[in-house]
Short mmCIF file of C-alpha atoms in Angstrom, two decimals:
data_model
loop_
_atom_site.label_atom_id
_atom_site.label_comp_id
_atom_site.label_asym_id
_atom_site.label_seq_id
_atom_site.Cartn_x
_atom_site.Cartn_y
_atom_site.Cartn_z
CA MET A 1 46.13 -42.41 6.29
CA THR A 2 44.29 -40.01 3.98
CA GLN A 3 46.20 -38.18 1.27
CA ILE A 4 44.93 -34.60 0.94
CA ILE A 5 45.78 -33.27 -2.52
CA GLN A 6 45.18 -29.64 -3.52
CA ILE A 7 43.98 -29.26 -7.11
CA ASP A 8 43.78 -26.07 -9.16
CA ILE A 9 40.51 -26.08 -11.10
CA GLU A 10 41.67 -23.21 -13.32
CA LYS A 11 44.64 -25.32 -14.51
CA ILE A 12 42.94 -28.71 -14.58
CA GLU A 13 44.30 -29.54 -18.07
CA ASP A 14 47.91 -28.78 -17.07
CA ARG A 15 50.20 -31.79 -16.81
CA GLU A 16 50.80 -31.29 -13.07
CA GLU A 17 47.08 -31.34 -12.30
CA ILE A 18 46.47 -34.31 -14.61
CA LYS A 19 49.12 -36.29 -12.69
CA LYS A 20 47.21 -35.66 -9.45
CA LEU A 21 43.98 -36.89 -11.05
CA GLU A 22 45.75 -39.91 -12.52
CA GLY A 23 46.85 -40.83 -8.99
CA ALA A 24 43.24 -40.51 -7.80
CA ALA A 25 42.05 -42.63 -10.75
CA ARG A 26 44.51 -45.39 -9.81
CA ILE A 27 43.00 -45.47 -6.33
CA ILE A 28 39.49 -45.81 -7.80
CA LYS A 29 40.60 -48.61 -10.16
CA SER A 30 42.32 -50.48 -7.33
CA GLY A 31 39.19 -50.47 -5.15
CA GLY A 32 39.88 -47.42 -2.99
CA THR A 33 37.92 -44.28 -2.08
CA VAL A 34 38.47 -40.72 -3.32
CA VAL A 35 36.65 -37.52 -2.39
CA PHE A 36 36.34 -35.07 -5.28
CA PRO A 37 34.65 -31.72 -5.96
CA THR A 38 31.53 -31.40 -8.10
CA GLU A 39 29.32 -28.45 -9.01
CA THR A 40 26.64 -29.65 -6.54
CA VAL A 41 28.48 -30.86 -3.39
CA TYR A 42 31.69 -32.80 -2.77
CA GLY A 43 31.34 -36.52 -3.56
CA LEU A 44 32.85 -39.62 -1.94
CA GLY A 45 33.71 -41.88 -4.84
CA ALA A 46 34.55 -45.53 -5.49
CA ASN A 47 34.26 -47.98 -8.38
CA GLY A 48 30.51 -48.19 -8.95
CA LEU A 49 30.75 -51.60 -10.62
CA ASP A 50 32.51 -53.34 -7.73
CA SER A 51 30.48 -54.31 -4.68
CA ALA A 52 33.49 -54.41 -2.33
CA SER A 53 34.47 -50.87 -3.34
CA VAL A 54 30.93 -49.58 -2.84
CA LYS A 55 30.83 -51.11 0.65
CA LYS A 56 33.82 -48.93 1.58
CA ILE A 57 31.65 -45.86 0.96
CA PHE A 58 29.04 -47.15 3.40
CA GLU A 59 31.76 -47.80 5.97
CA ALA A 60 33.35 -44.35 5.62
CA LYS A 61 30.02 -42.50 5.82
CA GLY A 62 28.19 -44.74 8.27
CA ARG A 63 25.49 -44.81 5.57
CA PRO A 64 22.51 -47.22 5.66
CA SER A 65 22.97 -49.86 2.95
CA ASP A 66 19.39 -49.48 1.63
CA ASN A 67 20.09 -45.90 0.53
CA PRO A 68 20.71 -45.84 -3.26
CA MET A 69 23.80 -44.14 -4.70
CA ILE A 70 24.31 -42.14 -7.87
CA LEU A 71 26.73 -43.46 -10.48
CA HIS A 72 28.70 -40.64 -12.10
CA ILE A 73 29.74 -41.00 -15.73
CA SER A 74 31.85 -39.01 -18.19
CA ASP A 75 30.40 -40.14 -21.52
CA MET A 76 27.41 -41.82 -23.15
CA GLU A 77 29.23 -45.13 -23.59
CA MET A 78 29.33 -45.50 -19.80
CA LEU A 79 25.59 -44.82 -19.66
CA SER A 80 24.85 -47.61 -22.14
CA GLU A 81 26.90 -50.04 -20.02
CA ILE A 82 24.94 -49.47 -16.81
CA ALA A 83 21.44 -48.41 -17.89
CA LEU A 84 18.73 -50.17 -19.91
CA LYS A 85 15.92 -48.62 -21.96
CA ILE A 86 17.26 -45.11 -22.51
CA SER A 87 14.01 -43.52 -23.67
CA THR A 88 13.36 -40.58 -25.98
CA LYS A 89 12.47 -38.52 -22.91
CA ALA A 90 15.81 -39.39 -21.33
CA LYS A 91 17.63 -38.35 -24.49
CA MET A 92 15.78 -35.03 -24.49
CA LEU A 93 16.89 -34.36 -20.90
CA ILE A 94 20.45 -35.43 -21.68
CA GLU A 95 20.54 -32.99 -24.60
CA ARG A 96 19.29 -30.13 -22.41
CA PHE A 97 20.91 -30.72 -19.02
CA TRP A 98 24.01 -32.95 -19.28
CA PRO A 99 26.66 -32.50 -18.20
CA GLY A 100 25.07 -30.85 -15.18
CA PRO A 101 23.13 -31.21 -11.91
CA LEU A 102 20.48 -33.67 -13.12
CA THR A 103 20.34 -37.33 -12.08
CA MET A 104 18.14 -39.77 -14.02
CA VAL A 105 16.88 -43.13 -12.77
CA PHE A 106 16.91 -46.02 -15.27
CA GLU A 107 16.50 -49.78 -15.14
CA LYS A 108 19.97 -51.11 -14.29
CA SER A 109 22.12 -53.50 -16.28
CA ASP A 110 23.62 -56.62 -14.72
CA LYS A 111 26.96 -54.83 -14.45
CA VAL A 112 25.68 -52.65 -11.60
CA PRO A 113 25.85 -54.36 -8.19
CA TYR A 114 22.84 -54.16 -5.90
CA GLU A 115 25.09 -52.58 -3.24
CA ALA A 116 25.13 -49.42 -5.41
CA THR A 117 21.35 -49.33 -5.89
CA GLY A 118 20.08 -50.00 -2.38
CA GLY A 119 18.86 -53.42 -3.54
CA LEU A 120 16.77 -51.96 -6.36
CA ASP A 121 16.63 -52.97 -10.04
CA THR A 122 17.11 -49.33 -10.98
CA VAL A 123 20.22 -47.15 -11.13
CA ALA A 124 20.59 -43.40 -10.64
CA VAL A 125 23.03 -41.80 -13.11
CA ARG A 126 24.54 -38.34 -13.50
CA MET A 127 27.13 -36.73 -15.75
CA PRO A 128 28.64 -33.87 -13.70
CA SER A 129 29.80 -30.65 -15.30
CA HIS A 130 32.68 -29.98 -12.90
CA PRO A 131 35.93 -30.33 -14.89
CA ALA A 132 37.85 -32.20 -12.16
CA ALA A 133 34.99 -34.66 -11.65
CA LEU A 134 34.65 -35.34 -15.38
CA LYS A 135 38.39 -35.78 -15.80
CA LEU A 136 38.64 -38.15 -12.81
CA ILE A 137 35.81 -40.35 -14.13
CA SER A 138 37.32 -40.39 -17.61
CA LEU A 139 40.79 -41.30 -16.34
CA SER A 140 39.29 -44.05 -14.17
CA GLY A 141 37.38 -45.47 -17.12
CA LEU A 142 34.65 -46.47 -14.68
CA PRO A 143 31.31 -45.15 -13.44
CA ILE A 144 32.04 -43.73 -10.00
CA ALA A 145 29.49 -44.30 -7.24
CA ALA A 146 29.51 -41.13 -5.16
CA PRO A 147 27.14 -39.90 -2.48
CA SER A 148 27.93 -36.66 -0.67
CA ALA A 149 31.28 -36.74 1.15
CA ASN A 150 30.05 -36.34 4.72
CA ILE A 151 29.22 -38.48 7.71
CA SER A 152 25.72 -39.81 7.01
CA GLY A 153 23.02 -37.45 8.27
CA ARG A 154 25.24 -34.38 8.53
CA PRO A 155 25.03 -31.34 6.22
CA SER A 156 26.59 -32.08 2.85
CA PRO A 157 30.04 -30.57 2.22
CA THR A 158 30.36 -27.60 -0.11
CA LYS A 159 33.92 -26.72 0.97
CA SER A 160 36.95 -28.99 1.17
CA ARG A 161 37.43 -28.21 4.87
CA HIS A 162 33.98 -29.72 5.54
CA VAL A 163 35.20 -32.97 3.97
CA VAL A 164 38.39 -32.99 6.03
CA GLU A 165 36.34 -32.44 9.22
CA ASP A 166 34.18 -35.49 8.47
CA LEU A 167 36.31 -37.97 6.53
CA ASP A 168 40.03 -37.40 7.19
CA GLY A 169 41.40 -40.82 8.12
CA LYS A 170 38.37 -42.64 6.69
CA VAL A 171 39.11 -42.42 2.94
CA ASP A 172 42.20 -42.95 0.79
CA MET A 173 42.36 -39.51 -0.84
CA ILE A 174 40.69 -36.11 -0.68
CA LEU A 175 40.98 -33.89 -3.76
CA SER A 176 40.71 -30.42 -2.26
CA GLY A 177 39.42 -27.95 -4.84
CA ASP A 178 37.02 -25.05 -5.17
CA ASP A 179 33.77 -24.44 -3.29
CA SER A 180 30.70 -26.09 -4.82
CA LYS A 181 28.97 -23.57 -7.08
CA ILE A 182 25.41 -24.84 -6.65
CA GLY A 183 25.62 -26.06 -3.06
CA LEU A 184 22.73 -28.57 -3.13
CA GLU A 185 22.61 -32.13 -4.43
CA SER A 186 21.33 -32.78 -7.95
CA THR A 187 17.73 -32.92 -9.08
CA VAL A 188 16.64 -36.58 -9.41
CA ILE A 189 13.97 -37.74 -11.88
CA ASP A 190 12.72 -41.30 -12.37
CA LEU A 191 12.35 -42.26 -16.04
CA THR A 192 11.39 -45.91 -15.54
CA GLU A 193 7.66 -45.12 -15.78
CA ASP A 194 5.70 -43.64 -18.70
CA ASN A 195 5.15 -40.48 -16.65
CA PRO A 196 8.46 -39.17 -15.25
CA VAL A 197 8.53 -38.64 -11.47
CA LEU A 198 10.57 -36.04 -9.61
CA LEU A 199 12.17 -37.86 -6.67
CA ARG A 200 14.44 -35.10 -5.31
CA PRO A 201 14.32 -31.39 -6.10
CA GLY A 202 17.50 -29.50 -6.91
CA SER A 203 18.73 -26.51 -8.88
CA ILE A 204 17.00 -27.76 -12.04
CA THR A 205 13.38 -26.94 -11.30
CA VAL A 206 10.06 -28.61 -12.10
CA LYS A 207 9.36 -25.76 -14.52
CA GLU A 208 12.60 -26.38 -16.41
CA LEU A 209 11.93 -30.13 -16.59
CA GLU A 210 8.38 -29.58 -17.82
CA GLU A 211 9.65 -27.25 -20.56
CA VAL A 212 11.33 -30.35 -21.98
CA LEU A 213 8.96 -33.18 -21.01
CA GLY A 214 5.56 -31.66 -20.44
CA GLU A 215 3.82 -32.37 -17.13
CA ILE A 216 5.71 -34.52 -14.61
CA LYS A 217 4.68 -36.05 -11.30
CA VAL A 218 6.23 -34.99 -7.99
CA ASP A 219 6.87 -37.77 -5.47
CA LYS A 220 4.97 -37.22 -2.21
CA SER A 221 8.08 -37.95 -0.13
CA ILE A 222 9.54 -34.58 -1.17
CA SER A 223 7.22 -32.84 1.29
CA ARG A 224 6.57 -35.60 3.85
CA LYS A 225 8.44 -37.98 6.12
CA VAL A 226 9.12 -41.44 4.65
CA ASN A 227 7.76 -44.31 6.76
CA PRO A 228 10.11 -46.92 8.30
CA GLY A 229 10.59 -49.88 5.94
CA GLU A 230 9.40 -47.90 2.92
CA LYS A 231 11.53 -48.47 -0.20
CA VAL A 232 12.95 -45.35 -1.83
CA ARG A 233 14.26 -44.89 -5.38
CA SER A 234 16.63 -41.99 -4.80
CA PRO A 235 19.23 -40.87 -2.26
CA GLY A 236 18.05 -38.19 0.14
CA MET A 237 14.48 -39.48 0.44
CA LYS A 238 14.38 -41.78 3.45
CA TYR A 239 16.50 -40.76 6.42
CA ARG A 240 17.06 -37.58 8.39
CA HIS A 241 19.64 -35.83 6.22
CA TYR A 242 21.62 -32.63 6.11
CA ALA A 243 21.09 -32.19 9.83
CA PRO A 244 22.91 -29.96 12.31
CA LYS A 245 23.51 -31.33 15.81
CA GLY A 246 21.09 -28.99 17.57
CA GLU A 247 17.28 -29.11 17.54
CA MET A 248 15.93 -27.39 14.43
CA ILE A 249 12.56 -25.71 13.98
CA LEU A 250 11.07 -24.42 10.72
CA VAL A 251 8.43 -21.72 10.82
CA LYS A 252 5.81 -21.49 8.06
CA GLY A 253 3.57 -18.59 7.07
CA ASP A 254 3.74 -14.94 6.06
CA ILE A 255 7.43 -14.00 6.16
CA GLU A 256 7.06 -11.08 8.58
CA ARG A 257 5.10 -13.29 11.01
CA VAL A 258 7.71 -16.00 10.50
CA ILE A 259 10.53 -13.64 11.47
CA TYR A 260 8.57 -12.44 14.51
CA THR A 261 7.98 -16.06 15.64
CA ILE A 262 11.62 -17.05 15.14
CA LYS A 263 12.73 -14.04 17.16
CA ARG A 264 10.30 -14.88 19.99
CA ILE A 265 11.36 -18.55 20.14
CA LEU A 266 15.07 -17.77 20.15
CA ASP A 267 14.84 -14.80 22.53
CA ASP A 268 13.12 -17.15 24.99
CA ALA A 269 15.85 -19.75 24.49
CA VAL A 270 18.69 -17.27 25.00
CA GLY A 271 16.94 -16.02 28.15
CA LYS A 272 17.21 -19.57 29.51
CA GLY A 273 20.91 -19.80 28.69
CA VAL A 274 20.43 -21.92 25.55
CA LYS A 275 22.75 -21.35 22.58
CA ALA A 276 20.49 -20.29 19.71
CA VAL A 277 20.97 -19.50 16.02
CA ALA A 278 18.59 -17.94 13.51
CA LEU A 279 18.94 -18.69 9.79
CA ILE A 280 17.51 -15.55 8.23
CA PRO A 281 17.05 -14.05 4.75
CA GLU A 282 19.33 -11.04 4.35
CA GLU A 283 16.32 -8.70 4.16
CA PHE A 284 15.72 -9.33 7.90
CA SER A 285 19.24 -9.97 9.19
CA ASN A 286 19.48 -6.63 11.04
CA MET A 287 16.45 -7.45 13.23
CA PHE A 288 18.26 -9.87 15.52
CA GLU A 289 20.17 -8.53 18.52
CA GLY A 290 21.33 -10.87 21.25
CA VAL A 291 20.78 -13.90 19.01
CA LYS A 292 23.34 -15.18 16.52
CA ALA A 293 21.84 -14.71 13.05
CA LEU A 294 23.29 -16.22 9.88
CA ASN A 295 22.50 -14.65 6.51
CA MET A 296 20.95 -17.27 4.22
CA GLY A 297 20.87 -14.97 1.19
CA SER A 298 18.12 -12.97 -0.45
CA LEU A 299 14.45 -13.93 -0.75
CA ASN A 300 14.84 -12.86 -4.38
CA SER A 301 17.59 -15.42 -5.07
CA PRO A 302 16.83 -19.10 -4.42
CA GLU A 303 20.24 -19.86 -6.01
CA GLU A 304 22.03 -17.80 -3.37
CA VAL A 305 20.11 -19.50 -0.55
CA MET A 306 20.95 -22.93 -2.03
CA ALA A 307 24.64 -22.08 -2.21
CA ARG A 308 24.77 -20.89 1.42
CA LEU A 309 22.48 -23.40 3.13
CA TYR A 310 24.87 -26.20 4.09
CA SER A 311 27.63 -23.81 5.13
CA CYS A 312 25.11 -22.10 7.43
CA LEU A 313 24.10 -25.44 8.95
CA ARG A 314 27.74 -26.36 9.51
CA GLU A 315 28.36 -22.96 11.10
CA CYS A 316 25.54 -23.74 13.55
CA ASP A 317 27.51 -26.80 14.67
CA GLU A 318 30.77 -24.82 14.92
CA TYR A 319 28.98 -22.35 17.21
CA GLY A 320 27.54 -25.18 19.30
CA ALA A 321 23.93 -24.24 18.60
CA GLU A 322 21.42 -26.11 20.77
CA ILE A 323 18.39 -24.70 18.97
CA ILE A 324 18.15 -23.40 15.40
CA ALA A 325 15.17 -21.71 13.75
CA ALA A 326 14.67 -20.97 10.06
CA PRO A 327 11.84 -20.07 7.68
CA TYR A 328 9.99 -22.57 5.54
CA PHE A 329 9.88 -20.44 2.40
CA GLN A 330 6.49 -19.31 1.06
CA ASN A 331 7.45 -19.45 -2.60
CA GLU A 332 7.29 -23.22 -2.66
CA GLU A 333 7.91 -23.59 -6.40
CA GLU A 334 11.17 -21.62 -6.52
CA PHE A 335 12.33 -22.76 -3.07
CA MET A 336 11.21 -26.41 -3.39
CA ALA A 337 14.77 -27.75 -3.11
CA VAL A 338 15.67 -25.48 -0.18
CA ASN A 339 12.45 -26.35 1.69
CA ASN A 340 13.07 -30.06 1.05
CA ARG A 341 16.57 -29.93 2.56
CA LEU A 342 15.46 -27.76 5.49
CA SER A 343 12.58 -30.17 6.22
CA LYS A 344 14.94 -33.17 6.21
CA ALA A 345 17.44 -31.30 8.40
CA ALA A 346 14.71 -30.43 10.90
CA GLY A 347 13.22 -33.92 10.91
CA HIS A 348 10.02 -32.31 9.53
CA ASN A 349 9.67 -30.21 12.71
CA ILE A 350 7.56 -27.44 11.12
CA ILE A 351 5.30 -25.03 13.02
CA GLN A 352 2.92 -22.28 11.94
CA ALA A 353 3.93 -18.67 12.56
CA ASP A 354 2.21 -16.84 15.44
#
């Protein structure tokens, strides 16, 4: 049976809230599983140094075992225990972005089990900025392995009710807190090569990374489908992720033509009795009559679209959408992370606007 514990983020240093987190830390230390809020999405955590504990995450999520996990830490001592060769470039990124939504890939130490790394000799590490997450890790005294707290393949949870829908009865405890501020998983950068490689886009952009490091490479899998059997170095690269239950189509091109094409596709579907949903920038949300339209946020605010995306995809499922259409955003630099998640959710089903 899952314990669901409400935590008050505004009072996280109060004794009553600390006691709740101490209870969660005991579960982690004893080999159990705890869902906790972070600034990106909710995470499903277990002791990242114990292979049996990590396997419980796979079981709860139904997650493929070759999908690497991120180990979450609360201080630099933990990093030195699990990662080798912390380069000058890594230290520069740590100074600028930690704690925060940046994950770095290092060569792993022998303390990290292969179950946590998808069989790789590298480990992905992040220091979150969310106060409850940091406090839980610190009280546990352990790096916490934590992918997103959802059934594998489904949209990641940004609200505690999303977690309860997916994992109630499958984990030991759910810490129910605030909504995730960012709403997308962390940016992931590989620092095991001389030239750093972006493996997964997030709220920290290529431009921001290059302000610190100079030019970086962008992994080709960010914009293409990964082939079966291909090894990946980061979570979120290989499988269909973030996906609603209905068929999803992305439309690429000039935004006005995109909106016209989405409207045509979904009007046709509704005419055939198919439940259809449009995910639409707020600038065009009043153009859809007879079709359910969800406001993704403004074209002028990638941050707003990030924060709303997974809730919109979950709302599609709540409505019972059989077909969903959304734009593939033209501004590919600013919307790289959003386009990446939309592409994964749609299984790379992208068409050109009429």
